[in-house]
Amino acid sequence: MFKMEPETKKRKGMEYDPDSWHVLPVLSDEMSDDVKLLDAYAAPITDKRQTSRLVKDLSVVHPLADLHHIKRVRACKDKSSPHPLEVIVCLVSDVSVPTTFVTQPQRPASLTDLLSSKDFNFEGLGEPFPVRIPARAPLTRPQFEQASRHWPTSFHEDKRVTLGLKGQLFTSRQKAKIQEYMTTAVEAARSGREEGMDAVGAVIVDPKSGQIIAVGHDLTQDHPLHHAVMVCIDLVAWAQGGGVYTYEKHPACRYTASDPQLYAGHSETSGSEENVQPYICTGYELYVTREPCVMCAMALVHSRISSVFYGTASPDGALGTKYKIHCQKELNHHFDVYKGVMRQACEELTPLK
Amino acid sequence: MRTDHTDHTEIHVINGIFHQPSDSEVQRWMSSAFNMAIDALENGEVPVGCLLVYNDIVLGKGRNEVNETKNATRHAEMVALDQVLEWCSHRDLDPKEVCKHTVLYVTVEPCITCAAALRLLNVPLVVYGCKNERFGGCGSVLDISSGDLPHTGTSFKCIPGHRAEEAVDMLKTFYKQENPNVANPKVRKECMSPAGGTITTHTEAAPHEDDVKMAVSD
Ligand SMILES: [Zn+2]
Ligand SMILES: [Zn+2]
């Protein structure tokens, strides 16, 4: 009844609807946080011909250091306004505001409050009003859109990040491949569960060849530190002629030595830089059913993994939940992390306690 | 490799009371950890050595074995913890119960991986030599030792600074002989890659505690 048909392998992973899950990048806090704002004063430019002089003079008195992303002048949002342009006069922190202003915030600050320099030429500048401006350059399109609602800024767009946040970074063919690898991880998790282990599975792939290098699952009943990721890292070591532990009792934990032909071919066709033996997890991708813990996440840094895909978050997870070790600035290696791969199937493996 | 243990120790495991180590104990065990680090240095490994001591018995000794195993997580602490686990399994004892009364003596602050592993096994105290500025998990990069991680074992205390200069000097000696191009400007630039960026490692030569110098030459 359950005979293996030739079709089975080809359709592997396809019984799960690839449209039912969305893969999202796990970005650093500075890329995912809301835009921070600074209090500032702006004023209308009542005489357009004075614009460039005003900008020049204002940037001498109040240079707005460290705010190079801020456009000093903006077109007035209100089209019915009698003046088409507005300019930033200064930050609130640039001036010592008179006490009357503090106690009566409804009384607007005057230009003389803000520009104490005696010889400032106020010509063409209207009465100031408070605004809030973005404290630093936006790093993502959502941040840019949010920032722009307050004051215009410059923005150097990373298209991959923009696509990633829209869930459009991967083509449907790539998504099918991701699902295939994650299906293998889910199957490994189930094998582990049958042995009484935690239902967590992991797969390490060499994306250059598409080859699966290692498949592992949780083994914490044997060894309290043998999380699925740690098992996979050791299996990769085995694939490279090293390795520490034996896994004979756990047939679902397995490795394939990476294809030496592939590397031989590289050395002939390309420069010496391409002529590298596989080196720990350099260039490899990890697929794991749930977010790695601190130990495993840092082990992936030590192993120089290139990307991590996981299904569901973990309460002490270190790739998004409690820490973002993959983009921790002080560390010497960083990698991309994507979450939400086959989320439902992964959640069903590890019900929250 | 492991030292004396007799059957009466099992009583201590069950009724063990955990004591803060005295100065003379710290000196004695740390000197042994430094010997392990020297052994690592002589074997071309990053010079880090450690001991896990339970009630005056050394349950585990370790030094870095990253190069020989091609497993970047084979730090001294992991090697020593495996010996503790083996010791426990021979006696049918719960490793976490034993580790609860065990002190780690290590020449360098444990990295983030090892700090989490120590938490997972409930080790309550770590005595270390120098700080680990690049990977330290006891405050230098992240504070895993006392972090709020209710699903990652128990937090632990640290006593830092024992023979710290000596520990740093050993690391420096290692990197001098292993990495003649430390000042390569290209390396500096790559080290500062933005978050999420991919770093090519084959040109990387900056000194790292776990930098493995293998594969390319074999
Ligand atoms: Zn883990
Ligand atoms: Zn470590």
CSV table of C-alpha atoms in Angstrom, one decimal, chain B residues 18 20 102-104 110 118-119 123-128 138 143 145-146 154-160:
chain,number,residue,atom,x,y,z
B,18,PHE,CA,28.3,23.9,47.2
B,20,GLN,CA,32.8,29.1,47.1
B,102,THR,CA,30.8,21.9,39.9
B,103,VAL,CA,33.1,24.9,39.3
B,104,LEU,CA,34.6,25.7,35.9
B,110,PRO,CA,33.8,31.4,28.0
B,118,LEU,CA,27.2,25.9,31.0
B,119,ARG,CA,23.8,27.3,31.7
B,123,VAL,CA,27.1,25.0,36.3
B,124,PRO,CA,26.8,27.7,39.0
B,125,LEU,CA,30.3,29.3,39.0
B,126,VAL,CA,33.1,30.1,36.5
B,127,VAL,CA,36.5,31.3,37.5
B,128,TYR,CA,38.4,32.7,34.5
B,138,CYS,CA,29.9,36.5,30.3
B,143,ASP,CA,25.8,38.6,29.1
B,145,SER,CA,25.8,34.1,32.2
B,146,SER,CA,23.1,36.2,33.9
B,154,THR,CA,20.3,28.4,35.2
B,155,SER,CA,22.4,31.6,35.4
B,156,PHE,CA,25.9,31.5,36.8
B,157,LYS,CA,28.4,33.7,38.6
B,158,CYS,CA,31.9,34.6,37.4
B,159,ILE,CA,35.1,35.4,39.2
B,160,PRO,CA,37.2,37.0,36.5
